[in-house]
CSV table of C-alpha atoms in Angstrom, one decimal:
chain,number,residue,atom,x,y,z
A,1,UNK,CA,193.3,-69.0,121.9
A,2,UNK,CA,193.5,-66.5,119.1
A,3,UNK,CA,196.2,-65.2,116.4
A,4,UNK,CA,196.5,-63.5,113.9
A,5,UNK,CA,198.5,-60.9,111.3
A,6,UNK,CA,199.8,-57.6,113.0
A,7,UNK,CA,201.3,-54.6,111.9
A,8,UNK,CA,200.7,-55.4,108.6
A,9,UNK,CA,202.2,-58.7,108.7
A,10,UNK,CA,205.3,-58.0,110.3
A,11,UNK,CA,204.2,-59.6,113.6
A,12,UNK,CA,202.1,-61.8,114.7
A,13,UNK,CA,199.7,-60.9,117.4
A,14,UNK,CA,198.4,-63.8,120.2
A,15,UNK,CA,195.7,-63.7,122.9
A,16,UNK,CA,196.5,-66.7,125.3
A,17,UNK,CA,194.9,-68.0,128.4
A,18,UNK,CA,197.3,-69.5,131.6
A,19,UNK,CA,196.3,-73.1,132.3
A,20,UNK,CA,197.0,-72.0,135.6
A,21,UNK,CA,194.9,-69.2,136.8
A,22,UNK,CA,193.2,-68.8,133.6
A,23,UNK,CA,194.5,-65.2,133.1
A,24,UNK,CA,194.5,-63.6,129.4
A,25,UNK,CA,197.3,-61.9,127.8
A,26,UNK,CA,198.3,-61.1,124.4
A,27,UNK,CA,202.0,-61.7,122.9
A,28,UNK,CA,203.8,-60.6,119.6
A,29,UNK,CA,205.9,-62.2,117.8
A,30,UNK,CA,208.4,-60.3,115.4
A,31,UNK,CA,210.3,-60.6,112.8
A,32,UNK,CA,214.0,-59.8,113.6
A,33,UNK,CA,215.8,-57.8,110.5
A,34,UNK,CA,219.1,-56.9,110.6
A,35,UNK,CA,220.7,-55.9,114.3
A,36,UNK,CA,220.6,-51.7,114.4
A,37,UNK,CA,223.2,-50.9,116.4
A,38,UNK,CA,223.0,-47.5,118.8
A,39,UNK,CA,226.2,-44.9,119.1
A,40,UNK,CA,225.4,-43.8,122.8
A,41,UNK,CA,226.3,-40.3,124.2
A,42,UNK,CA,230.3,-41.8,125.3
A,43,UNK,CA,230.9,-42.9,122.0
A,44,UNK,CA,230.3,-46.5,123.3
A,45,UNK,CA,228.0,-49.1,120.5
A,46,UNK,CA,225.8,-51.6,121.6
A,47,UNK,CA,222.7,-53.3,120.0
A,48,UNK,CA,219.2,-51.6,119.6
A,49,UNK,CA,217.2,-52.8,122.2
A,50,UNK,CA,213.4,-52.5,121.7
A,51,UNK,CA,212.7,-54.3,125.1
A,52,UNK,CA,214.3,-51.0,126.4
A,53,UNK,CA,213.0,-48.9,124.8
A,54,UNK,CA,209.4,-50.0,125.2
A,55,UNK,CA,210.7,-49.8,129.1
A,56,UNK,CA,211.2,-46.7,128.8
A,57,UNK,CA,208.1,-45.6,127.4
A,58,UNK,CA,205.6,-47.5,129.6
A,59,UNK,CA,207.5,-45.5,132.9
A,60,UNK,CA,206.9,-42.2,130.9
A,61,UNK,CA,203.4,-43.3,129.9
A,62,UNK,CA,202.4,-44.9,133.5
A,63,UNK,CA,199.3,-43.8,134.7
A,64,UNK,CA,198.7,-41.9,131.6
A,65,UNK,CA,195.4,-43.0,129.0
A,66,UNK,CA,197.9,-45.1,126.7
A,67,UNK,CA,197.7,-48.3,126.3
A,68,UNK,CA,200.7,-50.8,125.3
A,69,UNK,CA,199.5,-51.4,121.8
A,70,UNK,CA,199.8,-47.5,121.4
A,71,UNK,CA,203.5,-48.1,122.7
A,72,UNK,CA,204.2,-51.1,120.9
A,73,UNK,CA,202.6,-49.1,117.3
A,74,UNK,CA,205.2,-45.8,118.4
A,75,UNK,CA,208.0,-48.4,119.1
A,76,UNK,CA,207.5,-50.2,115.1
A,77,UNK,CA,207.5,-46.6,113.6
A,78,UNK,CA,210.2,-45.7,115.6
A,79,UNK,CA,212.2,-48.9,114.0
A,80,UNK,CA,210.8,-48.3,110.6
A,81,UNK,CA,211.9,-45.1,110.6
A,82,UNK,CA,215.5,-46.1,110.9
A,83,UNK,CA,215.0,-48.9,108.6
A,84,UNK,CA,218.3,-49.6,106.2
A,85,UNK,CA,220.5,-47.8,108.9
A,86,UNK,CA,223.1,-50.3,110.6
A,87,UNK,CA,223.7,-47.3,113.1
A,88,UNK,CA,221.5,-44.6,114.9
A,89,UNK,CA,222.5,-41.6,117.4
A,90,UNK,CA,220.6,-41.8,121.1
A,91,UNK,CA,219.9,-39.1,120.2
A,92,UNK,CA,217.9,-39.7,116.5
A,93,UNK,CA,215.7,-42.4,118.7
A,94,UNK,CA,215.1,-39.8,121.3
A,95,UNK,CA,213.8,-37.2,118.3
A,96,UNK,CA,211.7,-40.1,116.7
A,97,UNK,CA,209.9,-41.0,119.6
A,98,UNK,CA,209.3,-37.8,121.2
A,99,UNK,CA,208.1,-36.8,117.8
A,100,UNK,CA,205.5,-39.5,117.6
A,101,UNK,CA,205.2,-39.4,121.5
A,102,UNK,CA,203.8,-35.6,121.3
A,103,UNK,CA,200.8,-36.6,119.3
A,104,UNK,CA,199.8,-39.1,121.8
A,105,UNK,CA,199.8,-37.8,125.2
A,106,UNK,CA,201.7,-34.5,126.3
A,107,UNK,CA,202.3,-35.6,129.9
A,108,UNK,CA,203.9,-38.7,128.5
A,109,UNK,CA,206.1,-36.5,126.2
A,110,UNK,CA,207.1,-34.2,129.4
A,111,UNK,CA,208.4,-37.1,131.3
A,112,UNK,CA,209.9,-38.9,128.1
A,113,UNK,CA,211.5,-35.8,127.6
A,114,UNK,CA,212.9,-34.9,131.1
A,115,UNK,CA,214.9,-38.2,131.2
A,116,UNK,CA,216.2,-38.0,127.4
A,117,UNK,CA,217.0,-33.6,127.8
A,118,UNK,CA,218.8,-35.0,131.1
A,119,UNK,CA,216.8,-31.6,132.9
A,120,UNK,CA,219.6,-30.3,135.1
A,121,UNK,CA,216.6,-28.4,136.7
A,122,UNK,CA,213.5,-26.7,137.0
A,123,UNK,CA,213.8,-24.3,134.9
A,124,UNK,CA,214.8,-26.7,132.3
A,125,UNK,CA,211.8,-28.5,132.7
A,126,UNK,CA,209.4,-25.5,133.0
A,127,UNK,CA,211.0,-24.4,129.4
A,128,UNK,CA,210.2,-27.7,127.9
A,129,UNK,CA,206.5,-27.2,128.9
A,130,UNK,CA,206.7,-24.0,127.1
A,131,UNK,CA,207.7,-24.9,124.4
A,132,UNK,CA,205.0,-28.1,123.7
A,133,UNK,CA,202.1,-25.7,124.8
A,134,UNK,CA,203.4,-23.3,121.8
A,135,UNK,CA,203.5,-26.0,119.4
């Protein structure tokens, strides 16, 4: 149906139609640099995945006024960010998007955050909300 330039001409963005049902839907197509590779909590490697990462962030953002352009835009700066880096701490992602994820919806950030802090409990979580409301 339509394309065109995205994200400053690193994708490309593309409404289509099913010939089926005649449902529309937009798709991106990316340009794939260099494979970052993520040093999890054990030590372990494995390659950046920005399928799961986007995952991630439409559970936290479920229900919440932000749409999936809004986590697709978070998800490039998060990238960006680490751009010229062949490796990057769980942690470092975790700090970049709950950075960027703060400024877009706080209730997004809490859950976001209560998965990556690994809450142990309540009180952990109440703290958290303390914290944001201060900043």
């Amino acid at each position: 149906m339509d394309s065109r330039a995205a994200r400053e001409g690193a994708s490309i963005r593309r409404r289509r139609q099913c010939l089926a049902c005649e449902h529309r839907f937009t798709t991106y197509e990316e340009i794939v640099k260099d494979e970052l590779r993520v040093v999890k909590r054990d030590g372990r490697r494995e390659e950046f995945s920005r399928l799961k990462l986007e995952r991630g962030l439409m559970r936290a953002c479920e229900k919440r006024p932000v749409s999936a352009d809004q986590i697709h835009d978070l998800v490039d700066q998060v990238i960006e960010s680490f751009e010229g880096e062949s490796e990057v701490t769980t942690e470092q992602i975790g700090q970049a998007v709950m950075t960027r994820l703060h400024r877009i919806d706080d209730v997004a950030y809490i859950r976001f955050a209560s998965v990556y802090r690994r809450f142990a409990d309540v009180n952990q979580f109440l703290q958290a909300v303390k914290d944001m409301v201060e900043k």
